[in-house]
Amino acid sequence: MTNIIDGRKIAKELNAKTKKRVEKLNAQGITPGIVVILIGDNPASIIYTRNKHRTAEKLGMKSILRKFPKDVSQTEVLQAIHHYNDDPTIHAILIQLPLPKHLNQTELIEAIAPEKDVDGFNSRNVGKLYNNEDGHYPVSCTSRGIMTLLHSYLDKIEGKNVTIIGRSILVSRPLQSLLINENATVTMVSLHTDNIDYYTKHADILVVAAGKPNLIKKDQVKPGATVIDVGINRTANHHLVGDVDFDDVKEVAENITPVPGGVGPMTIATLMQQTVDLCEWNR
Ligand code: GUN
């Protein structure tokens, strides 16, 4: 029987745990604080940042949604980041991506204090993850959220063959490191890969982050595999679909994430979890 991986349920449970941690901190006179920086008017970014802001408020955190017009200067955004770096009531800073083309994304991400870099995109945190360093540091929220889903449905990750379709710094690369650090065997492929089916068919865990609607069909998937769909694509009639043909692939997969309701809710729940982590680690 196929398990439909219930990202909404697991995110709700994680949020309930995070709320309890916030209450415990509140009792000690501490309120975790997050600032979400939104630049421009990308419709998806407007929705994502609003959801992040509102969820943080609901869980009892201090939450600031800092909006800038799309023609804001690099200097102005840098000044805001420096301001929040110095603000002791803010523990987490997030710049919603993608950014308008005239802004230097790397410089802005690097300007965030590493101990407030709740996305884990800052090179110091990326390096710690890559090197599997001991100690506390933030990692990509979507990647950590996927690990939480995998741990909820699989006994172990060690020894599994994982294929990831995609190479992004937001999800695929940090996920590769998280999986390697748990002794999985990880193969990174992309839409440029020759004979991609060879790699998808050998995967015990197949993660698809290609940005192509309904790319993966059941004849490309190993029977009994766990399939994680990171794609969010809007069809011409405004439906959301993933990169995996869900109805087709669910016939062969043992565990599969739906879109929506799979990976998506885990990103925000993990962001909330990691904001409280940063507060506890750095208070
Ligand atoms: N845009 C899409 N996903 C993300 C994310 O996880 N973090 C940020 N900062 N921007 C995004």
PDB file of N, CA and C in Angstrom, residues 160-257:
ATOM      1  N   LYS A 160      20.940   4.002   2.106  1.00  0.00           N
ATOM      2  CA  LYS A 160      19.971   4.140   1.006  1.00  0.00           C
ATOM      3  C   LYS A 160      20.620   4.820  -0.206  1.00  0.00           C
ATOM      4  N   ASN A 161      20.165   4.406  -1.389  1.00  0.00           N
ATOM      5  CA  ASN A 161      20.559   5.106  -2.616  1.00  0.00           C
ATOM      6  C   ASN A 161      19.573   6.231  -2.863  1.00  0.00           C
ATOM      7  N   VAL A 162      20.105   7.443  -2.904  1.00  0.00           N
ATOM      8  CA  VAL A 162      19.241   8.614  -3.117  1.00  0.00           C
ATOM      9  C   VAL A 162      19.644   9.280  -4.426  1.00  0.00           C
ATOM     10  N   THR A 163      18.659   9.585  -5.250  1.00  0.00           N
ATOM     11  CA  THR A 163      18.919  10.420  -6.427  1.00  0.00           C
ATOM     12  C   THR A 163      18.181  11.740  -6.246  1.00  0.00           C
ATOM     13  N   ILE A 164      18.913  12.829  -6.427  1.00  0.00           N
ATOM     14  CA  ILE A 164      18.299  14.160  -6.373  1.00  0.00           C
ATOM     15  C   ILE A 164      18.357  14.756  -7.774  1.00  0.00           C
ATOM     16  N   ILE A 165      17.207  15.126  -8.320  1.00  0.00           N
ATOM     17  CA  ILE A 165      17.187  15.836  -9.606  1.00  0.00           C
ATOM     18  C   ILE A 165      17.126  17.324  -9.284  1.00  0.00           C
ATOM     19  N   GLY A 166      18.205  18.035  -9.563  1.00  0.00           N
ATOM     20  CA  GLY A 166      18.283  19.465  -9.250  1.00  0.00           C
ATOM     21  C   GLY A 166      19.619  19.767  -8.606  1.00  0.00           C
ATOM     22  N   ARG A 167      20.041  21.036  -8.714  1.00  0.00           N
ATOM     23  CA  ARG A 167      21.367  21.404  -8.196  1.00  0.00           C
ATOM     24  C   ARG A 167      21.338  22.719  -7.438  1.00  0.00           C
ATOM     25  N   SER A 168      20.146  23.135  -6.981  1.00  0.00           N
ATOM     26  CA  SER A 168      20.019  24.483  -6.416  1.00  0.00           C
ATOM     27  C   SER A 168      20.713  24.608  -5.059  1.00  0.00           C
ATOM     28  N   ILE A 169      21.121  25.864  -4.769  1.00  0.00           N
ATOM     29  CA  ILE A 169      21.710  26.118  -3.446  1.00  0.00           C
ATOM     30  C   ILE A 169      20.624  26.183  -2.370  1.00  0.00           C
ATOM     31  N   LEU A 170      19.377  26.418  -2.780  1.00  0.00           N
ATOM     32  CA  LEU A 170      18.282  26.522  -1.816  1.00  0.00           C
ATOM     33  C   LEU A 170      17.903  25.163  -1.242  1.00  0.00           C
ATOM     34  N   VAL A 171      17.901  24.130  -2.094  1.00  0.00           N
ATOM     35  CA  VAL A 171      17.388  22.828  -1.649  1.00  0.00           C
ATOM     36  C   VAL A 171      18.355  21.676  -1.946  1.00  0.00           C
ATOM     37  N   SER A 172      18.700  21.480  -3.220  1.00  0.00           N
ATOM     38  CA  SER A 172      19.349  20.223  -3.611  1.00  0.00           C
ATOM     39  C   SER A 172      20.728  20.050  -2.984  1.00  0.00           C
ATOM     40  N   ARG A 173      21.562  21.106  -3.028  1.00  0.00           N
ATOM     41  CA  ARG A 173      22.933  20.961  -2.505  1.00  0.00           C
ATOM     42  C   ARG A 173      22.953  20.770  -0.997  1.00  0.00           C
ATOM     43  N   PRO A 174      22.211  21.606  -0.219  1.00  0.00           N
ATOM     44  CA  PRO A 174      22.202  21.329   1.225  1.00  0.00           C
ATOM     45  C   PRO A 174      21.597  19.970   1.557  1.00  0.00           C
ATOM     46  N   LEU A 175      20.588  19.548   0.801  1.00  0.00           N
ATOM     47  CA  LEU A 175      19.985  18.230   1.066  1.00  0.00           C
ATOM     48  C   LEU A 175      20.994  17.126   0.805  1.00  0.00           C
ATOM     49  N   GLN A 176      21.788  17.296  -0.249  1.00  0.00           N
ATOM     50  CA  GLN A 176      22.845  16.317  -0.546  1.00  0.00           C
ATOM     51  C   GLN A 176      23.750  16.150   0.682  1.00  0.00           C
ATOM     52  N   SER A 177      24.175  17.287   1.265  1.00  0.00           N
ATOM     53  CA  SER A 177      25.070  17.213   2.432  1.00  0.00           C
ATOM     54  C   SER A 177      24.380  16.560   3.624  1.00  0.00           C
ATOM     55  N   LEU A 178      23.136  16.947   3.885  1.00  0.00           N
ATOM     56  CA  LEU A 178      22.422  16.355   5.027  1.00  0.00           C
ATOM     57  C   LEU A 178      22.320  14.842   4.880  1.00  0.00           C
ATOM     58  N   LEU A 179      22.063  14.383   3.657  1.00  0.00           N
ATOM     59  CA  LEU A 179      21.916  12.940   3.409  1.00  0.00           C
ATOM     60  C   LEU A 179      23.255  12.213   3.514  1.00  0.00           C
ATOM     61  N   ILE A 180      24.300  12.818   2.942  1.00  0.00           N
ATOM     62  CA  ILE A 180      25.638  12.209   3.025  1.00  0.00           C
ATOM     63  C   ILE A 180      26.051  12.111   4.493  1.00  0.00           C
ATOM     64  N   ASN A 181      25.743  13.166   5.265  1.00  0.00           N
ATOM     65  CA  ASN A 181      26.116  13.171   6.683  1.00  0.00           C
ATOM     66  C   ASN A 181      25.389  12.074   7.467  1.00  0.00           C
ATOM     67  N   GLU A 182      24.287  11.554   6.886  1.00  0.00           N
ATOM     68  CA  GLU A 182      23.594  10.418   7.519  1.00  0.00           C
ATOM     69  C   GLU A 182      23.909   9.110   6.792  1.00  0.00           C
ATOM     70  N   ASN A 183      25.023   9.090   6.068  1.00  0.00           N
ATOM     71  CA  ASN A 183      25.539   7.876   5.430  1.00  0.00           C
ATOM     72  C   ASN A 183      24.646   7.310   4.326  1.00  0.00           C
ATOM     73  N   ALA A 184      23.925   8.183   3.636  1.00  0.00           N
ATOM     74  CA  ALA A 184      23.242   7.758   2.407  1.00  0.00           C
ATOM     75  C   ALA A 184      24.239   7.865   1.255  1.00  0.00           C
ATOM     76  N   THR A 185      23.916   7.187   0.143  1.00  0.00           N
ATOM     77  CA  THR A 185      24.710   7.323  -1.079  1.00  0.00           C
ATOM     78  C   THR A 185      23.921   8.229  -2.010  1.00  0.00           C
ATOM     79  N   VAL A 186      24.471   9.391  -2.313  1.00  0.00           N
ATOM     80  CA  VAL A 186      23.674  10.405  -3.011  1.00  0.00           C
ATOM     81  C   VAL A 186      24.208  10.649  -4.420  1.00  0.00           C
ATOM     82  N   THR A 187      23.315  10.574  -5.392  1.00  0.00           N
ATOM     83  CA  THR A 187      23.658  10.899  -6.778  1.00  0.00           C
ATOM     84  C   THR A 187      22.901  12.158  -7.175  1.00  0.00           C
ATOM     85  N   MET A 188      23.661  13.138  -7.657  1.00  0.00           N
ATOM     86  CA  MET A 188      23.051  14.404  -8.101  1.00  0.00           C
ATOM     87  C   MET A 188      22.911  14.363  -9.618  1.00  0.00           C
ATOM     88  N   VAL A 189      21.698  14.549 -10.115  1.00  0.00           N
ATOM     89  CA  VAL A 189      21.509  14.609 -11.557  1.00  0.00           C
ATOM     90  C   VAL A 189      20.722  15.876 -11.898  1.00  0.00           C
ATOM     91  N   SER A 190      20.654  16.153 -13.203  1.00  0.00           N
ATOM     92  CA  SER A 190      19.907  17.338 -13.645  1.00  0.00           C
ATOM     93  C   SER A 190      19.263  17.017 -14.985  1.00  0.00           C
ATOM     94  N   LEU A 191      18.574  17.998 -15.514  1.00  0.00           N
ATOM     95  CA  LEU A 191      17.929  17.781 -16.818  1.00  0.00           C
ATOM     96  C   LEU A 191      18.959  17.646 -17.927  1.00  0.00           C
ATOM     97  N   HIS A 192      20.244  17.942 -17.621  1.00  0.00           N
ATOM     98  CA  HIS A 192      21.325  17.757 -18.599  1.00  0.00           C
ATOM     99  C   HIS A 192      21.884  16.334 -18.580  1.00  0.00           C
ATOM    100  N   THR A 193      21.489  15.540 -17.594  1.00  0.00           N
ATOM    101  CA  THR A 193      22.084  14.208 -17.412  1.00  0.00           C
ATOM    102  C   THR A 193      21.646  13.257 -18.527  1.00  0.00           C
ATOM    103  N   ASP A 194      22.630  12.580 -19.139  1.00  0.00           N
ATOM    104  CA  ASP A 194      22.306  11.546 -20.125  1.00  0.00           C
ATOM    105  C   ASP A 194      21.697  10.352 -19.399  1.00  0.00           C
ATOM    106  N   ASN A 195      20.700   9.759 -19.972  1.00  0.00           N
ATOM    107  CA  ASN A 195      20.069   8.555 -19.430  1.00  0.00           C
ATOM    108  C   ASN A 195      19.663   8.746 -17.966  1.00  0.00           C
ATOM    109  N   ILE A 196      18.911   9.797 -17.714  1.00  0.00           N
ATOM    110  CA  ILE A 196      18.506  10.132 -16.344  1.00  0.00           C
ATOM    111  C   ILE A 196      17.705   8.986 -15.710  1.00  0.00           C
ATOM    112  N   ASP A 197      16.999   8.207 -16.537  1.00  0.00           N
ATOM    113  CA  ASP A 197      16.167   7.114 -15.994  1.00  0.00           C
ATOM    114  C   ASP A 197      17.005   6.076 -15.251  1.00  0.00           C
ATOM    115  N   TYR A 198      18.250   5.886 -15.710  1.00  0.00           N
ATOM    116  CA  TYR A 198      19.137   4.935 -15.039  1.00  0.00           C
ATOM    117  C   TYR A 198      19.265   5.298 -13.555  1.00  0.00           C
ATOM    118  N   TYR A 199      19.423   6.601 -13.302  1.00  0.00           N
ATOM    119  CA  TYR A 199      19.633   7.073 -11.920  1.00  0.00           C
ATOM    120  C   TYR A 199      18.333   7.093 -11.125  1.00  0.00           C
ATOM    121  N   THR A 200      17.246   7.484 -11.777  1.00  0.00           N
ATOM    122  CA  THR A 200      15.973   7.534 -11.034  1.00  0.00           C
ATOM    123  C   THR A 200      15.520   6.120 -10.673  1.00  0.00           C
ATOM    124  N   LYS A 201      15.753   5.148 -11.569  1.00  0.00           N
ATOM    125  CA  LYS A 201      15.274   3.778 -11.331  1.00  0.00           C
ATOM    126  C   LYS A 201      16.069   3.053 -10.255  1.00  0.00           C
ATOM    127  N   HIS A 202      17.292   3.552  -9.964  1.00  0.00           N
ATOM    128  CA  HIS A 202      18.100   2.920  -8.917  1.00  0.00           C
ATOM    129  C   HIS A 202      17.878   3.540  -7.541  1.00  0.00           C
ATOM    130  N   ALA A 203      17.022   4.547  -7.476  1.00  0.00           N
ATOM    131  CA  ALA A 203      16.900   5.306  -6.225  1.00  0.00           C
ATOM    132  C   ALA A 203      15.906   4.661  -5.262  1.00  0.00           C
ATOM    133  N   ASP A 204      16.380   4.435  -4.023  1.00  0.00           N
ATOM    134  CA  ASP A 204      15.449   4.056  -2.945  1.00  0.00           C
ATOM    135  C   ASP A 204      14.656   5.288  -2.514  1.00  0.00           C
ATOM    136  N   ILE A 205      15.354   6.436  -2.599  1.00  0.00           N
ATOM    137  CA  ILE A 205      14.700   7.719  -2.304  1.00  0.00           C
ATOM    138  C   ILE A 205      14.949   8.617  -3.513  1.00  0.00           C
ATOM    139  N   LEU A 206      13.884   9.084  -4.129  1.00  0.00           N
ATOM    140  CA  LEU A 206      14.011   9.967  -5.291  1.00  0.00           C
ATOM    141  C   LEU A 206      13.474  11.342  -4.914  1.00  0.00           C
ATOM    142  N   VAL A 207      14.354  12.355  -5.009  1.00  0.00           N
ATOM    143  CA  VAL A 207      13.952  13.731  -4.699  1.00  0.00           C
ATOM    144  C   VAL A 207      13.938  14.508  -6.011  1.00  0.00           C
ATOM    145  N   VAL A 208      12.818  15.131  -6.318  1.00  0.00           N
ATOM    146  CA  VAL A 208      12.701  15.806  -7.603  1.00  0.00           C
ATOM    147  C   VAL A 208      12.507  17.311  -7.371  1.00  0.00           C
ATOM    148  N   ALA A 209      13.520  18.078  -7.777  1.00  0.00           N
ATOM    149  CA  ALA A 209      13.491  19.540  -7.622  1.00  0.00           C
ATOM    150  C   ALA A 209      13.951  20.146  -8.942  1.00  0.00           C
ATOM    151  N   ALA A 210      13.237  19.808 -10.007  1.00  0.00           N
ATOM    152  CA  ALA A 210      13.660  20.187 -11.359  1.00  0.00           C
ATOM    153  C   ALA A 210      12.906  21.389 -11.898  1.00  0.00           C
ATOM    154  N   GLY A 211      11.739  21.688 -11.320  1.00  0.00           N
ATOM    155  CA  GLY A 211      10.939  22.814 -11.809  1.00  0.00           C
ATOM    156  C   GLY A 211      10.246  22.535 -13.130  1.00  0.00           C
ATOM    157  N   LYS A 212       9.906  21.261 -13.374  1.00  0.00           N
ATOM    158  CA  LYS A 212       9.215  20.861 -14.613  1.00  0.00           C
ATOM    159  C   LYS A 212       7.956  20.078 -14.248  1.00  0.00           C
ATOM    160  N   PRO A 213       6.774  20.621 -14.551  1.00  0.00           N
ATOM    161  CA  PRO A 213       5.540  19.951 -14.141  1.00  0.00           C
ATOM    162  C   PRO A 213       5.425  18.519 -14.661  1.00  0.00           C
ATOM    163  N   ASN A 214       5.040  17.603 -13.767  1.00  0.00           N
ATOM    164  CA  ASN A 214       4.762  16.198 -14.107  1.00  0.00           C
ATOM    165  C   ASN A 214       5.888  15.511 -14.886  1.00  0.00           C
ATOM    166  N   LEU A 215       7.129  15.875 -14.567  1.00  0.00           N
ATOM    167  CA  LEU A 215       8.305  15.332 -15.272  1.00  0.00           C
ATOM    168  C   LEU A 215       8.451  13.809 -15.074  1.00  0.00           C
ATOM    169  N   ILE A 216       8.240  13.348 -13.851  1.00  0.00           N
ATOM    170  CA  ILE A 216       8.570  11.962 -13.508  1.00  0.00           C
ATOM    171  C   ILE A 216       7.329  11.064 -13.550  1.00  0.00           C
ATOM    172  N   LYS A 217       7.462   9.967 -14.311  1.00  0.00           N
ATOM    173  CA  LYS A 217       6.369   8.993 -14.480  1.00  0.00           C
ATOM    174  C   LYS A 217       6.759   7.674 -13.794  1.00  0.00           C
ATOM    175  N   LYS A 218       5.780   6.781 -13.652  1.00  0.00           N
ATOM    176  CA  LYS A 218       6.024   5.570 -12.861  1.00  0.00           C
ATOM    177  C   LYS A 218       7.091   4.652 -13.454  1.00  0.00           C
ATOM    178  N   ASP A 219       7.243   4.630 -14.768  1.00  0.00           N
ATOM    179  CA  ASP A 219       8.252   3.738 -15.354  1.00  0.00           C
ATOM    180  C   ASP A 219       9.684   4.225 -15.098  1.00  0.00           C
ATOM    181  N   GLN A 220       9.833   5.393 -14.460  1.00  0.00           N
ATOM    182  CA  GLN A 220      11.169   5.920 -14.108  1.00  0.00           C
ATOM    183  C   GLN A 220      11.481   5.696 -12.629  1.00  0.00           C
ATOM    184  N   VAL A 221      10.549   5.051 -11.910  1.00  0.00           N
ATOM    185  CA  VAL A 221      10.685   4.955 -10.452  1.00  0.00           C
ATOM    186  C   VAL A 221      10.788   3.493 -10.036  1.00  0.00           C
ATOM    187  N   LYS A 222      11.709   3.228  -9.091  1.00  0.00           N
ATOM    188  CA  LYS A 222      11.890   1.870  -8.555  1.00  0.00           C
ATOM    189  C   LYS A 222      10.664   1.499  -7.712  1.00  0.00           C
ATOM    190  N   PRO A 223      10.062   0.335  -7.938  1.00  0.00           N
ATOM    191  CA  PRO A 223       8.925  -0.055  -7.096  1.00  0.00           C
ATOM    192  C   PRO A 223       9.335  -0.052  -5.618  1.00  0.00           C
ATOM    193  N   GLY A 224       8.507   0.525  -4.774  1.00  0.00           N
ATOM    194  CA  GLY A 224       8.802   0.586  -3.343  1.00  0.00           C
ATOM    195  C   GLY A 224       9.614   1.797  -2.922  1.00  0.00           C
ATOM    196  N   ALA A 225       9.922   2.670  -3.875  1.00  0.00           N
ATOM    197  CA  ALA A 225      10.738   3.857  -3.553  1.00  0.00           C
ATOM    198  C   ALA A 225       9.940   4.884  -2.750  1.00  0.00           C
ATOM    199  N   THR A 226      10.708   5.763  -2.100  1.00  0.00           N
ATOM    200  CA  THR A 226      10.119   6.947  -1.443  1.00  0.00           C
ATOM    201  C   THR A 226      10.367   8.138  -2.368  1.00  0.00           C
ATOM    202  N   VAL A 227       9.303   8.836  -2.729  1.00  0.00           N
ATOM    203  CA  VAL A 227       9.416   9.912  -3.730  1.00  0.00           C
ATOM    204  C   VAL A 227       9.040  11.251  -3.081  1.00  0.00           C
ATOM    205  N   ILE A 228      10.003  12.179  -3.135  1.00  0.00           N
ATOM    206  CA  ILE A 228       9.817  13.502  -2.538  1.00  0.00           C
ATOM    207  C   ILE A 228       9.771  14.531  -3.665  1.00  0.00           C
ATOM    208  N   ASP A 229       8.647  15.210  -3.772  1.00  0.00           N
ATOM    209  CA  ASP A 229       8.435  16.167  -4.865  1.00  0.00           C
ATOM    210  C   ASP A 229       8.568  17.589  -4.329  1.00  0.00           C
ATOM    211  N   VAL A 230       9.628  18.279  -4.762  1.00  0.00           N
ATOM    212  CA  VAL A 230       9.878  19.647  -4.286  1.00  0.00           C
ATOM    213  C   VAL A 230       9.241  20.681  -5.226  1.00  0.00           C
ATOM    214  N   GLY A 231       8.758  20.230  -6.369  1.00  0.00           N
ATOM    215  CA  GLY A 231       8.231  21.150  -7.387  1.00  0.00           C
ATOM    216  C   GLY A 231       6.915  21.793  -6.983  1.00  0.00           C
ATOM    217  N   ILE A 232       6.775  23.054  -7.352  1.00  0.00           N
ATOM    218  CA  ILE A 232       5.465  23.732  -7.236  1.00  0.00           C
ATOM    219  C   ILE A 232       5.272  24.471  -8.552  1.00  0.00           C
ATOM    220  N   ASN A 233       4.398  23.951  -9.392  1.00  0.00           N
ATOM    221  CA  ASN A 233       4.158  24.566 -10.705  1.00  0.00           C
ATOM    222  C   ASN A 233       2.667  24.877 -10.830  1.00  0.00           C
ATOM    223  N   ARG A 234       2.383  26.028 -11.410  1.00  0.00           N
ATOM    224  CA  ARG A 234       0.982  26.410 -11.603  1.00  0.00           C
ATOM    225  C   ARG A 234       0.588  26.095 -13.041  1.00  0.00           C
ATOM    226  N   THR A 235      -0.502  25.357 -13.206  1.00  0.00           N
ATOM    227  CA  THR A 235      -0.944  24.997 -14.556  1.00  0.00           C
ATOM    228  C   THR A 235      -1.746  26.165 -15.149  1.00  0.00           C
ATOM    229  N   ALA A 236      -2.068  26.048 -16.454  1.00  0.00           N
ATOM    230  CA  ALA A 236      -2.808  27.120 -17.142  1.00  0.00           C
ATOM    231  C   ALA A 236      -4.142  27.394 -16.437  1.00  0.00           C
ATOM    232  N   ASN A 237      -4.758  26.341 -15.862  1.00  0.00           N
ATOM    233  CA  ASN A 237      -6.034  26.578 -15.148  1.00  0.00           C
ATOM    234  C   ASN A 237      -5.832  26.774 -13.637  1.00  0.00           C
ATOM    235  N   HIS A 238      -4.625  27.274 -13.280  1.00  0.00           N
ATOM    236  CA  HIS A 238      -4.308  27.732 -11.918  1.00  0.00           C
ATOM    237  C   HIS A 238      -4.224  26.638 -10.867  1.00  0.00           C
ATOM    238  N   HIS A 239      -4.121  25.381 -11.287  1.00  0.00           N
ATOM    239  CA  HIS A 239      -3.895  24.303 -10.323  1.00  0.00           C
ATOM    240  C   HIS A 239      -2.411  24.217  -9.993  1.00  0.00           C
ATOM    241  N   LEU A 240      -2.113  23.766  -8.756  1.00  0.00           N
ATOM    242  CA  LEU A 240      -0.713  23.520  -8.386  1.00  0.00           C
ATOM    243  C   LEU A 240      -0.383  22.072  -8.683  1.00  0.00           C
ATOM    244  N   VAL A 241       0.711  21.849  -9.382  1.00  0.00           N
ATOM    245  CA  VAL A 241       1.185  20.467  -9.592  1.00  0.00           C
ATOM    246  C   VAL A 241       2.678  20.427  -9.299  1.00  0.00           C
ATOM    247  N   GLY A 242       3.162  19.240  -8.963  1.00  0.00           N
ATOM    248  CA  GLY A 242       4.576  19.064  -8.674  1.00  0.00           C
ATOM    249  C   GLY A 242       5.364  18.693  -9.914  1.00  0.00           C
ATOM    250  N   ASP A 243       6.607  18.255  -9.672  1.00  0.00           N
ATOM    251  CA  ASP A 243       7.465  17.772 -10.763  1.00  0.00           C
ATOM    252  C   ASP A 243       7.239  16.277 -11.020  1.00  0.00           C
ATOM    253  N   VAL A 244       6.455  15.649 -10.149  1.00  0.00           N
ATOM    254  CA  VAL A 244       6.177  14.218 -10.252  1.00  0.00           C
ATOM    255  C   VAL A 244       4.715  14.053 -10.657  1.00  0.00           C
ATOM    256  N   ASP A 245       4.467  13.143 -11.602  1.00  0.00           N
ATOM    257  CA  ASP A 245       3.083  12.828 -11.968  1.00  0.00           C
ATOM    258  C   ASP A 245       2.514  11.953 -10.849  1.00  0.00           C
ATOM    259  N   PHE A 246       1.890  12.612  -9.879  1.00  0.00           N
ATOM    260  CA  PHE A 246       1.502  11.966  -8.621  1.00  0.00           C
ATOM    261  C   PHE A 246       0.601  10.743  -8.845  1.00  0.00           C
ATOM    262  N   ASP A 247      -0.459  10.895  -9.631  1.00  0.00           N
ATOM    263  CA  ASP A 247      -1.423   9.799  -9.796  1.00  0.00           C
ATOM    264  C   ASP A 247      -0.779   8.584 -10.446  1.00  0.00           C
ATOM    265  N   ASP A 248       0.171   8.824 -11.335  1.00  0.00           N
ATOM    266  CA  ASP A 248       0.876   7.739 -12.017  1.00  0.00           C
ATOM    267  C   ASP A 248       1.879   7.078 -11.057  1.00  0.00           C
ATOM    268  N   VAL A 249       2.725   7.897 -10.425  1.00  0.00           N
ATOM    269  CA  VAL A 249       3.841   7.370  -9.621  1.00  0.00           C
ATOM    270  C   VAL A 249       3.341   6.728  -8.322  1.00  0.00           C
ATOM    271  N   LYS A 250       2.209   7.173  -7.802  1.00  0.00           N
ATOM    272  CA  LYS A 250       1.736   6.579  -6.540  1.00  0.00           C
ATOM    273  C   LYS A 250       1.383   5.089  -6.703  1.00  0.00           C
ATOM    274  N   GLU A 251       1.247   4.623  -7.933  1.00  0.00           N
ATOM    275  CA  GLU A 251       0.985   3.201  -8.174  1.00  0.00           C
ATOM    276  C   GLU A 251       2.205   2.330  -7.859  1.00  0.00           C
ATOM    277  N   VAL A 252       3.403   2.914  -7.910  1.00  0.00           N
ATOM    278  CA  VAL A 252       4.609   2.098  -7.661  1.00  0.00           C
ATOM    279  C   VAL A 252       5.380   2.510  -6.402  1.00  0.00           C
ATOM    280  N   ALA A 253       5.222   3.759  -5.968  1.00  0.00           N
ATOM    281  CA  ALA A 253       5.994   4.242  -4.809  1.00  0.00           C
ATOM    282  C   ALA A 253       5.427   3.659  -3.516  1.00  0.00           C
ATOM    283  N   GLU A 254       6.313   3.498  -2.516  1.00  0.00           N
ATOM    284  CA  GLU A 254       5.820   3.091  -1.200  1.00  0.00           C
ATOM    285  C   GLU A 254       5.380   4.322  -0.399  1.00  0.00           C
ATOM    286  N   ASN A 255       6.170   5.395  -0.532  1.00  0.00           N
ATOM    287  CA  ASN A 255       5.846   6.663   0.134  1.00  0.00           C
ATOM    288  C   ASN A 255       5.982   7.769  -0.898  1.00  0.00           C
ATOM    289  N   ILE A 256       5.052   8.714  -0.895  1.00  0.00           N
ATOM    290  CA  ILE A 256       5.124   9.802  -1.879  1.00  0.00           C
ATOM    291  C   ILE A 256       4.501  11.076  -1.307  1.00  0.00           C
ATOM    292  N   THR A 257       5.147  12.215  -1.606  1.00  0.00           N
ATOM    293  CA  THR A 257       4.588  13.498  -1.150  1.00  0.00           C
ATOM    294  C   THR A 257       3.608  14.025  -2.196  1.00  0.00           C
TER     295      THR A 257
END
